[in-house]
mmCIF file of C-alpha atoms in Angstrom:
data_model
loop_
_atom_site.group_PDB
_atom_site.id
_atom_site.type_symbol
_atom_site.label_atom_id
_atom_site.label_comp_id
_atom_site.label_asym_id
_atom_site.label_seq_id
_atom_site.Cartn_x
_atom_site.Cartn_y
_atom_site.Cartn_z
ATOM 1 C CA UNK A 1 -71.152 -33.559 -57.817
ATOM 2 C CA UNK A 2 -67.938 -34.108 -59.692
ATOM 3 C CA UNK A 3 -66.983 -37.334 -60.682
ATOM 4 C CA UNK A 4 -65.658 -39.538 -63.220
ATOM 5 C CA UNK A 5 -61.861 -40.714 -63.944
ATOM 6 C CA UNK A 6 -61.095 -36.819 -63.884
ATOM 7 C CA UNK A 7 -62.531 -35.463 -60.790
ATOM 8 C CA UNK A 8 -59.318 -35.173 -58.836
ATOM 9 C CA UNK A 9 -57.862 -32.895 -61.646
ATOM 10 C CA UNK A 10 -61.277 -30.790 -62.041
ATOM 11 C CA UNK A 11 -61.138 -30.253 -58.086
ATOM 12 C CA UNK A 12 -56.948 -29.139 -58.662
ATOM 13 C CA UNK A 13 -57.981 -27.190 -61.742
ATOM 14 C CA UNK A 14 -60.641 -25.252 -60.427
ATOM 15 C CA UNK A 15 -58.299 -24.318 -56.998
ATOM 16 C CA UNK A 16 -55.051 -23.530 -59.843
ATOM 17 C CA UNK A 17 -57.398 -20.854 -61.292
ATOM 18 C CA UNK A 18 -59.203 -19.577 -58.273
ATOM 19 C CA UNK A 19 -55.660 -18.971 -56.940
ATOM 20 C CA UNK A 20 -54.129 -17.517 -59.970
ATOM 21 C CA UNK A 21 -57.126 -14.751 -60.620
ATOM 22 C CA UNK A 22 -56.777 -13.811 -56.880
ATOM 23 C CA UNK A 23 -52.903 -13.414 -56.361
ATOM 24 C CA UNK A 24 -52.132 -9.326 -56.911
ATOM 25 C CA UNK A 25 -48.567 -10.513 -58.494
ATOM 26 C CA UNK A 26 -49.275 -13.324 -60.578
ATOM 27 C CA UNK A 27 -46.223 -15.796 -61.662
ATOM 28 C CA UNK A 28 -45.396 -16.987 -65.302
ATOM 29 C CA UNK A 29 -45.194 -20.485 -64.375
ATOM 30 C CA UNK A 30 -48.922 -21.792 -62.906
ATOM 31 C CA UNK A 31 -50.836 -24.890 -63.402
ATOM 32 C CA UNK A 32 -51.691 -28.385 -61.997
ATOM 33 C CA UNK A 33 -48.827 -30.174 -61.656
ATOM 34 C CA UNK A 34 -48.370 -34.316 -61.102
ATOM 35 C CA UNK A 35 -47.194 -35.988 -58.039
ATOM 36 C CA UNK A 36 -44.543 -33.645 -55.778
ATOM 37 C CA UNK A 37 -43.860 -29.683 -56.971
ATOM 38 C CA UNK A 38 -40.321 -29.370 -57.868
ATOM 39 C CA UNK A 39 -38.670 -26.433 -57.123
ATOM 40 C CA UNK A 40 -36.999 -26.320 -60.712
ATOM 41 C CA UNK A 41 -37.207 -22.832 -61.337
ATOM 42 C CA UNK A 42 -38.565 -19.989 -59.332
ATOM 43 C CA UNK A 43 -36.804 -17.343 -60.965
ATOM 44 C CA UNK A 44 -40.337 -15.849 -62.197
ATOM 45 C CA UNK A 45 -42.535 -17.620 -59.615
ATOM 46 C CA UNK A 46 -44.171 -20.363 -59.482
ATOM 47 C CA UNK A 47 -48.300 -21.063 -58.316
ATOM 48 C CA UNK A 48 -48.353 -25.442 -58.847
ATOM 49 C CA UNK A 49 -51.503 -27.561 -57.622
ATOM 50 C CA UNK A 50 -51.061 -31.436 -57.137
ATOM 51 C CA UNK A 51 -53.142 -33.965 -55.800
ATOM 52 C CA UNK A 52 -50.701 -35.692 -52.720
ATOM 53 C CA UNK A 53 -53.083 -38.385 -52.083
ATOM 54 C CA UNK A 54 -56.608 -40.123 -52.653
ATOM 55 C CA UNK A 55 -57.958 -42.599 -50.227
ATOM 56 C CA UNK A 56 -61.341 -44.415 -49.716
ATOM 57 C CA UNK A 57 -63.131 -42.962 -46.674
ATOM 58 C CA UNK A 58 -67.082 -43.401 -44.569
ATOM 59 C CA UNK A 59 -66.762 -40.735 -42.198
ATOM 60 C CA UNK A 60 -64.708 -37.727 -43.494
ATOM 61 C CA UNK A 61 -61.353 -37.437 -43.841
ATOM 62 C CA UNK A 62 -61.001 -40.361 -41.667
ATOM 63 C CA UNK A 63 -59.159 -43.104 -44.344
ATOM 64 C CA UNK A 64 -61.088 -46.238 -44.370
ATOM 65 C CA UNK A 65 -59.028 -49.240 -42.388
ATOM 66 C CA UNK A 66 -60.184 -52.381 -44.213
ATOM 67 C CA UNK A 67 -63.086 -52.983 -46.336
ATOM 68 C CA UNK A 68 -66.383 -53.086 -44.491
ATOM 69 C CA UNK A 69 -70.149 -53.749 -45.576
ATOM 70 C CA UNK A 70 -70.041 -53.748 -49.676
ATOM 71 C CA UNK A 71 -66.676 -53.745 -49.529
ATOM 72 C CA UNK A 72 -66.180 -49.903 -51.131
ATOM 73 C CA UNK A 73 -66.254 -46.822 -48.961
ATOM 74 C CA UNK A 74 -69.504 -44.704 -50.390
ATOM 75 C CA UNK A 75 -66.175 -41.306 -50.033
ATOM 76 C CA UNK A 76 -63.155 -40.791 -51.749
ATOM 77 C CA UNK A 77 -60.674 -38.275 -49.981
ATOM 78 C CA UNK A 78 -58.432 -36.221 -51.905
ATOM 79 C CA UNK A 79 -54.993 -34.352 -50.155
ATOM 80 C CA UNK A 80 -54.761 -31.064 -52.416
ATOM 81 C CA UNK A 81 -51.327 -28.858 -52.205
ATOM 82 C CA UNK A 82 -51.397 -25.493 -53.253
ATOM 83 C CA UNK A 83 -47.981 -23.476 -53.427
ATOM 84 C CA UNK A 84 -46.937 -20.177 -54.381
ATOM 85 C CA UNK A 85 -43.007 -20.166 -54.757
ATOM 86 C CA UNK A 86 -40.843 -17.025 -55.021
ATOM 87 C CA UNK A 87 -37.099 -16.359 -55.494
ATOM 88 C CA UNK A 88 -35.306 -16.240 -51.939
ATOM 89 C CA UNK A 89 -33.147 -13.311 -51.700
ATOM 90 C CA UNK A 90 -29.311 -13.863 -52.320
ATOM 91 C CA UNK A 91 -26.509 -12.004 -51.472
ATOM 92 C CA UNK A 92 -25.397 -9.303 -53.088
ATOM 93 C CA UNK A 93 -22.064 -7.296 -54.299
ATOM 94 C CA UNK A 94 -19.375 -8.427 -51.755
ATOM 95 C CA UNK A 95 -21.633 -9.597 -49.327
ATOM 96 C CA UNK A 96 -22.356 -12.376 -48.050
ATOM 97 C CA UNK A 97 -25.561 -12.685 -47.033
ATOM 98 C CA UNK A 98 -29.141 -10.602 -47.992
ATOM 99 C CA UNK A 99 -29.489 -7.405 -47.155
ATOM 100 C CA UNK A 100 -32.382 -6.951 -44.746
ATOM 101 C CA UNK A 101 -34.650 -4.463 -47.462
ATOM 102 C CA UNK A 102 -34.526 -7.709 -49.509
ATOM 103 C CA UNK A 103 -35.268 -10.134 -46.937
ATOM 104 C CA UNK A 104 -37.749 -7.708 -45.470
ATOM 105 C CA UNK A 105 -39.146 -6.932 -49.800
ATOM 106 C CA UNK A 106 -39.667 -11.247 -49.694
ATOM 107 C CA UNK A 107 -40.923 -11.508 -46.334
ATOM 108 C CA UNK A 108 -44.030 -9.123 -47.336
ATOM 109 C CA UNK A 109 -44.749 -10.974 -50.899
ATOM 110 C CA UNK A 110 -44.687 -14.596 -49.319
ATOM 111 C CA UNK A 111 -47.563 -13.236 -46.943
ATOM 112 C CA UNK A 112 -48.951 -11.390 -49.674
ATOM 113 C CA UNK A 113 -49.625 -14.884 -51.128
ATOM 114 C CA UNK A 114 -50.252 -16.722 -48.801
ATOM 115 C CA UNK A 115 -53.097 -14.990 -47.298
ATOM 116 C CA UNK A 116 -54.159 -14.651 -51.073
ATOM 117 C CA UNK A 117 -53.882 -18.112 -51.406
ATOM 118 C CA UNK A 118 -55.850 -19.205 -48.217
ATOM 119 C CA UNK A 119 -58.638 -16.338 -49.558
ATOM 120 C CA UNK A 120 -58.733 -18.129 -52.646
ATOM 121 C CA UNK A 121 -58.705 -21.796 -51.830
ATOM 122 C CA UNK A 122 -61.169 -21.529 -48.559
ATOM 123 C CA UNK A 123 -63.676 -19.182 -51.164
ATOM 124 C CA UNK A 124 -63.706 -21.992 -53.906
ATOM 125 C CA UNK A 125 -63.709 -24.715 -51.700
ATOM 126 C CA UNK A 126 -66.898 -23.167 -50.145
ATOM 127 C CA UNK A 127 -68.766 -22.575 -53.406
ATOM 128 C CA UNK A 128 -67.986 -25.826 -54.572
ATOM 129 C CA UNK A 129 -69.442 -27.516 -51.347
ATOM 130 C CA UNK A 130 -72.648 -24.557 -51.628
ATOM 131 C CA UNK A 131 -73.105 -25.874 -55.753
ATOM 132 C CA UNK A 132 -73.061 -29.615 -54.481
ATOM 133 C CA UNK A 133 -69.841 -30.146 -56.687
ATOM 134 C CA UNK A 134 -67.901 -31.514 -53.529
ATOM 135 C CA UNK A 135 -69.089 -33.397 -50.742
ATOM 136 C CA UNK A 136 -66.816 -31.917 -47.375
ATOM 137 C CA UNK A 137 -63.753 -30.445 -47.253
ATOM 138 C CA UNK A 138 -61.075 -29.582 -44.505
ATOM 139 C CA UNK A 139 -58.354 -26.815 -44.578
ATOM 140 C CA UNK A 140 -55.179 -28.249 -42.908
ATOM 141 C CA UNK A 141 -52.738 -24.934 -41.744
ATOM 142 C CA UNK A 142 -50.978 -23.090 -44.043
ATOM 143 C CA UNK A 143 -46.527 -23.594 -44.215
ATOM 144 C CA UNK A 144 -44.227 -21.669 -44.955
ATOM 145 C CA UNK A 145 -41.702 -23.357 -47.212
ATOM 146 C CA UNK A 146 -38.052 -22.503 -47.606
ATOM 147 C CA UNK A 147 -35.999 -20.994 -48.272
ATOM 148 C CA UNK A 148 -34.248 -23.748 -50.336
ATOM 149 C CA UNK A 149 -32.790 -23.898 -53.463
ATOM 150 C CA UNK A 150 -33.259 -20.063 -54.089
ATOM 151 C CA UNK A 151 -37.099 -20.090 -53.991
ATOM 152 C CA UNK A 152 -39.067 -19.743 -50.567
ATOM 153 C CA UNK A 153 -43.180 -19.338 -50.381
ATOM 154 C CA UNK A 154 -46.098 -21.088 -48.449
ATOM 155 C CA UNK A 155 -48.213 -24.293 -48.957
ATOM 156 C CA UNK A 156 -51.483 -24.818 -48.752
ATOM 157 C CA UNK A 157 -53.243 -28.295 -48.197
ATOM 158 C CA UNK A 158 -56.879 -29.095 -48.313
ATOM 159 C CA UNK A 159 -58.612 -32.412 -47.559
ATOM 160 C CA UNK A 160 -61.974 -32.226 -50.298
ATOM 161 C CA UNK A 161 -64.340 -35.213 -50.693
ATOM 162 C CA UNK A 162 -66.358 -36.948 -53.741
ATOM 163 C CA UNK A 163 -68.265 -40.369 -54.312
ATOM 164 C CA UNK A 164 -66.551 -42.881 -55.515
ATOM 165 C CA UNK A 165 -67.338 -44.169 -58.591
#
């Protein structure tokens, strides 16, 4: 089972790179990111892993209300996001808006990756629960994000659970 003060970052790490060696067009920019994934620059893509949340749990992926019993939930719950962002197309020449080969070119590479993505993810998340390196885990749907800021691709979350300790 994973554990120790780096568990949540193994568990991100280990999605980041079961992602990465799946997607067919794989971005410069990829790795586990803290706290929220900005949208700084998408201009070569972007794959980004962050852990949103952690929170004591007994009965998966319910969060624990108030200390019970010894006090400590035997669970920890960790909120995984996985995105794969991509430049939104932009006008072009006079126009004013996309033209519809380039919406049409985006549209087909956002669900290139994110059914890559949701391959990826479910796959390791299933090994690691088969190898006894995490406990449960939960798939919450998949979102597409955008377009905003000139980049526009999916999210992933997953809900995965470890001891605490």
């Amino acid at each position: 089972m994973i554990s120790g003060p780096l568990k949540w970052y193994t568990v991100a790490a280990r999605l980041e790179q079961a992602v990465y060696a799946t997607l067919s067009d794989t971005p410069q920019r990829h790795g586990v990111v803290p706290g929220a994934i900005a949208w700084d620059a998408c201009d070569c893509g972007m794959l980004a892993v962050s852990i949103a949340q952690v929170y004591p749990s007994e009965d998966f992926p319910i969060p624990q209300p108030a200390p019970v019993g010894s006090c400590h939930a035997p669970w920890e719950v960790g909120e995984v996001v996985v995105q794969v962002i991509r430049c939104a197309p932009n006008p072009e020449g006079q126009n004013l808006w996309p033209s519809t080969a380039a919406l049409d070119a985006s549209a087909r590479l956002v669900a290139q990756d994110a059914y890559e993505t949701l391959l990826a993810v479910s796959t390791e998340l299933c090994t690691m629960s088969n190898t006894g390196d995490i406990s449960e885990y939960l798939l919450r749907p998949q979102v597409v994000q955008g377009p905003q800021g000139g980049c526009v691709g999916s999210e992933l979350r997953a809900l995965v659970s470890l001891p605490r300790n």
